Amino acid sequence: MAFLGAGGIIMPFRLAETCLIKAEALYRLGKTTEAKEVLDDFKQGRYLDVEESYTESDLLNEILKERKLEFYHEQDMWWLDMKRLQTRMERIVNGTMYILEPDDFRYSLPIPQSEMSANKNMVQNPGWNEISL
């Protein structure tokens, strides 16, 4: 399924995302054997030679590594993973350190003004009231 957005074609759902979500969910449910099977099937479709050099204790890291490889340069996926995994991010821009803490309000998006105007009971996400967009 694809949508045409202002910046081009947007692919919100991909088979790769579904497979990797399933593998991670199974892992988090304690179903490591099933998670490993899903991940290995996914990798078989991507690589000619699948080296199973990871252990069960490395399984989550392997799933997350595959996400990074699969969604390289797909910033929306990276952003969602950062939010879900509660990642702390540091960047130095022109000599100034900027830090995004896991509980930072910027991990939620502002509700558009058009939505706020349409529903007077709507409350803006915390932190975004002080910023004019």
PDB file of C-alpha atoms in Angstrom:
ATOM      1  CA  MET A   1       0.000   0.000   0.000  1.00  0.00           C
ATOM      2  CA  ALA A   2       1.407   3.412  -0.932  1.00  0.00           C
ATOM      3  CA  PHE A   3       0.186   6.975  -0.623  1.00  0.00           C
ATOM      4  CA  LEU A   4       1.217  10.002  -2.609  1.00  0.00           C
ATOM      5  CA  GLY A   5       2.335  12.696  -0.194  1.00  0.00           C
ATOM      6  CA  ALA A   6       3.732  16.189  -0.668  1.00  0.00           C
ATOM      7  CA  GLY A   7       7.282  14.798  -0.668  1.00  0.00           C
ATOM      8  CA  GLY A   8       6.592  11.816  -2.942  1.00  0.00           C
ATOM      9  CA  ILE A   9       5.397   8.276  -2.394  1.00  0.00           C
ATOM     10  CA  ILE A  10       4.981   7.227   1.233  1.00  0.00           C
ATOM     11  CA  MET A  11       5.052   3.506   2.080  1.00  0.00           C
ATOM     12  CA  PRO A  12       3.556   3.250   5.586  1.00  0.00           C
ATOM     13  CA  PHE A  13       3.469  -0.554   5.689  1.00  0.00           C
ATOM     14  CA  ARG A  14       6.055  -2.969   4.354  1.00  0.00           C
ATOM     15  CA  LEU A  15       6.461  -6.704   4.675  1.00  0.00           C
ATOM     16  CA  ALA A  16       9.896  -6.176   6.244  1.00  0.00           C
ATOM     17  CA  GLU A  17       8.366  -4.040   9.007  1.00  0.00           C
ATOM     18  CA  THR A  18       5.734  -6.689   9.696  1.00  0.00           C
ATOM     19  CA  CYS A  19       8.314  -9.494   9.936  1.00  0.00           C
ATOM     20  CA  LEU A  20      10.621  -7.554  12.215  1.00  0.00           C
ATOM     21  CA  ILE A  21       7.763  -6.384  14.451  1.00  0.00           C
ATOM     22  CA  LYS A  22       6.620 -10.005  14.747  1.00  0.00           C
ATOM     23  CA  ALA A  23      10.127 -11.214  15.621  1.00  0.00           C
ATOM     24  CA  GLU A  24      10.553  -8.513  18.270  1.00  0.00           C
ATOM     25  CA  ALA A  25       7.086  -9.099  19.737  1.00  0.00           C
ATOM     26  CA  LEU A  26       7.687 -12.848  19.995  1.00  0.00           C
ATOM     27  CA  TYR A  27      11.031 -12.190  21.670  1.00  0.00           C
ATOM     28  CA  ARG A  28       9.461  -9.816  24.204  1.00  0.00           C
ATOM     29  CA  LEU A  29       6.760 -12.428  24.932  1.00  0.00           C
ATOM     30  CA  GLY A  30       9.503 -14.923  25.783  1.00  0.00           C
ATOM     31  CA  LYS A  31       8.946 -16.981  22.626  1.00  0.00           C
ATOM     32  CA  THR A  32      12.593 -16.848  21.583  1.00  0.00           C
ATOM     33  CA  THR A  33      12.536 -19.980  19.417  1.00  0.00           C
ATOM     34  CA  GLU A  34       9.649 -18.604  17.351  1.00  0.00           C
ATOM     35  CA  ALA A  35      11.271 -15.158  17.219  1.00  0.00           C
ATOM     36  CA  LYS A  36      14.498 -16.688  15.930  1.00  0.00           C
ATOM     37  CA  GLU A  37      12.589 -18.617  13.253  1.00  0.00           C
ATOM     38  CA  VAL A  38      10.851 -15.448  12.043  1.00  0.00           C
ATOM     39  CA  LEU A  39      14.146 -13.545  11.996  1.00  0.00           C
ATOM     40  CA  ASP A  40      15.966 -16.345  10.184  1.00  0.00           C
ATOM     41  CA  ASP A  41      13.189 -16.602   7.577  1.00  0.00           C
ATOM     42  CA  PHE A  42      13.404 -12.838   7.094  1.00  0.00           C
ATOM     43  CA  LYS A  43      17.182 -12.990   6.678  1.00  0.00           C
ATOM     44  CA  GLN A  44      16.920 -15.921   4.226  1.00  0.00           C
ATOM     45  CA  GLY A  45      14.909 -13.643   1.936  1.00  0.00           C
ATOM     46  CA  ARG A  46      17.556 -10.900   2.142  1.00  0.00           C
ATOM     47  CA  TYR A  47      20.927 -12.622   1.971  1.00  0.00           C
ATOM     48  CA  LEU A  48      22.486 -15.399  -0.088  1.00  0.00           C
ATOM     49  CA  ASP A  49      24.372 -16.813   2.877  1.00  0.00           C
ATOM     50  CA  VAL A  50      22.800 -16.438   6.307  1.00  0.00           C
ATOM     51  CA  GLU A  51      25.342 -16.844   9.040  1.00  0.00           C
ATOM     52  CA  GLU A  52      23.682 -17.681  12.328  1.00  0.00           C
ATOM     53  CA  SER A  53      26.457 -16.307  14.499  1.00  0.00           C
ATOM     54  CA  TYR A  54      24.172 -14.800  17.119  1.00  0.00           C
ATOM     55  CA  THR A  55      23.063 -16.515  20.291  1.00  0.00           C
ATOM     56  CA  GLU A  56      19.669 -16.485  21.931  1.00  0.00           C
ATOM     57  CA  SER A  57      20.900 -13.834  24.370  1.00  0.00           C
ATOM     58  CA  ASP A  58      21.872 -11.655  21.367  1.00  0.00           C
ATOM     59  CA  LEU A  59      18.544 -12.179  19.609  1.00  0.00           C
ATOM     60  CA  LEU A  60      16.996  -8.796  20.435  1.00  0.00           C
ATOM     61  CA  ASN A  61      20.169  -6.996  19.352  1.00  0.00           C
ATOM     62  CA  GLU A  62      20.144  -8.994  16.117  1.00  0.00           C
ATOM     63  CA  ILE A  63      16.517  -8.038  15.432  1.00  0.00           C
ATOM     64  CA  LEU A  64      17.281  -4.362  16.105  1.00  0.00           C
ATOM     65  CA  LYS A  65      20.383  -4.581  13.887  1.00  0.00           C
ATOM     66  CA  GLU A  66      18.260  -5.936  11.036  1.00  0.00           C
ATOM     67  CA  ARG A  67      15.840  -3.038  11.522  1.00  0.00           C
ATOM     68  CA  LYS A  68      18.742  -0.584  11.167  1.00  0.00           C
ATOM     69  CA  LEU A  69      19.958  -2.334   8.027  1.00  0.00           C
ATOM     70  CA  GLU A  70      16.512  -2.661   6.459  1.00  0.00           C
ATOM     71  CA  PHE A  71      15.329   0.864   7.186  1.00  0.00           C
ATOM     72  CA  TYR A  72      18.596   2.708   6.597  1.00  0.00           C
ATOM     73  CA  HIS A  73      17.807   6.300   5.583  1.00  0.00           C
ATOM     74  CA  GLU A  74      14.110   5.872   6.358  1.00  0.00           C
ATOM     75  CA  GLN A  75      14.046   8.490   9.085  1.00  0.00           C
ATOM     76  CA  ASP A  76      10.425   7.896  10.083  1.00  0.00           C
ATOM     77  CA  MET A  77      11.239   4.305  11.031  1.00  0.00           C
ATOM     78  CA  TRP A  78      14.311   5.375  12.993  1.00  0.00           C
ATOM     79  CA  TRP A  79      12.288   8.016  14.852  1.00  0.00           C
ATOM     80  CA  LEU A  80       9.596   5.518  15.824  1.00  0.00           C
ATOM     81  CA  ASP A  81      12.226   3.026  17.007  1.00  0.00           C
ATOM     82  CA  MET A  82      13.954   5.724  19.073  1.00  0.00           C
ATOM     83  CA  LYS A  83      10.666   6.606  20.746  1.00  0.00           C
ATOM     84  CA  ARG A  84       9.652   2.991  21.346  1.00  0.00           C
ATOM     85  CA  LEU A  85      13.071   1.993  22.704  1.00  0.00           C
ATOM     86  CA  GLN A  86      13.364   5.190  24.794  1.00  0.00           C
ATOM     87  CA  THR A  87      16.643   6.212  23.211  1.00  0.00           C
ATOM     88  CA  ARG A  88      18.722   9.103  24.537  1.00  0.00           C
ATOM     89  CA  MET A  89      20.177  11.070  21.646  1.00  0.00           C
ATOM     90  CA  GLU A  90      23.078  13.534  21.691  1.00  0.00           C
ATOM     91  CA  ARG A  91      24.161  15.753  18.808  1.00  0.00           C
ATOM     92  CA  ILE A  92      26.743  18.520  18.582  1.00  0.00           C
ATOM     93  CA  VAL A  93      25.754  21.272  16.153  1.00  0.00           C
ATOM     94  CA  ASN A  94      28.144  24.193  15.671  1.00  0.00           C
ATOM     95  CA  GLY A  95      29.851  23.364  18.965  1.00  0.00           C
ATOM     96  CA  THR A  96      26.616  23.203  20.986  1.00  0.00           C
ATOM     97  CA  MET A  97      25.494  19.913  22.527  1.00  0.00           C
ATOM     98  CA  TYR A  98      21.797  19.099  22.079  1.00  0.00           C
ATOM     99  CA  ILE A  99      20.287  16.248  24.070  1.00  0.00           C
ATOM    100  CA  LEU A 100      16.992  14.452  23.543  1.00  0.00           C
ATOM    101  CA  GLU A 101      16.135  12.524  26.716  1.00  0.00           C
ATOM    102  CA  PRO A 102      13.875   9.438  26.543  1.00  0.00           C
ATOM    103  CA  ASP A 103      10.998  11.302  28.233  1.00  0.00           C
ATOM    104  CA  ASP A 104      11.397  14.524  26.201  1.00  0.00           C
ATOM    105  CA  PHE A 105       8.142  16.094  25.024  1.00  0.00           C
ATOM    106  CA  ARG A 106       9.528  16.198  21.478  1.00  0.00           C
ATOM    107  CA  TYR A 107       9.016  12.436  21.241  1.00  0.00           C
ATOM    108  CA  SER A 108       5.333  13.273  20.777  1.00  0.00           C
ATOM    109  CA  LEU A 109       4.145  15.416  17.913  1.00  0.00           C
ATOM    110  CA  PRO A 110       2.145  18.620  18.241  1.00  0.00           C
ATOM    111  CA  ILE A 111      -1.543  18.374  17.463  1.00  0.00           C
ATOM    112  CA  PRO A 112      -2.187  20.538  14.365  1.00  0.00           C
ATOM    113  CA  GLN A 113      -3.943  23.845  15.027  1.00  0.00           C
ATOM    114  CA  SER A 114      -6.723  22.864  12.607  1.00  0.00           C
ATOM    115  CA  GLU A 115      -7.530  19.870  14.862  1.00  0.00           C
ATOM    116  CA  MET A 116      -7.336  22.004  17.990  1.00  0.00           C
ATOM    117  CA  SER A 117      -9.764  24.513  16.427  1.00  0.00           C
ATOM    118  CA  ALA A 118     -12.171  21.777  15.298  1.00  0.00           C
ATOM    119  CA  ASN A 119     -12.423  20.297  18.802  1.00  0.00           C
ATOM    120  CA  LYS A 120     -12.436  22.827  21.633  1.00  0.00           C
ATOM    121  CA  ASN A 121     -12.054  19.994  24.185  1.00  0.00           C
ATOM    122  CA  MET A 122      -8.706  18.948  22.670  1.00  0.00           C
ATOM    123  CA  VAL A 123      -5.638  19.630  24.792  1.00  0.00           C
ATOM    124  CA  GLN A 124      -2.255  20.159  23.133  1.00  0.00           C
ATOM    125  CA  ASN A 125       0.415  17.560  23.861  1.00  0.00           C
ATOM    126  CA  PRO A 126       2.554  18.695  26.819  1.00  0.00           C
ATOM    127  CA  GLY A 127       5.477  20.927  25.925  1.00  0.00           C
ATOM    128  CA  TRP A 128       4.117  22.085  22.586  1.00  0.00           C
ATOM    129  CA  ASN A 129       1.987  24.918  24.061  1.00  0.00           C
ATOM    130  CA  GLU A 130       5.112  27.041  24.590  1.00  0.00           C
ATOM    131  CA  ILE A 131       6.349  26.653  20.996  1.00  0.00           C
ATOM    132  CA  SER A 132       4.793  28.475  18.065  1.00  0.00           C
ATOM    133  CA  LEU A 133       4.844  26.477  14.886  1.00  0.00           C
TER     134      LEU A 133
END
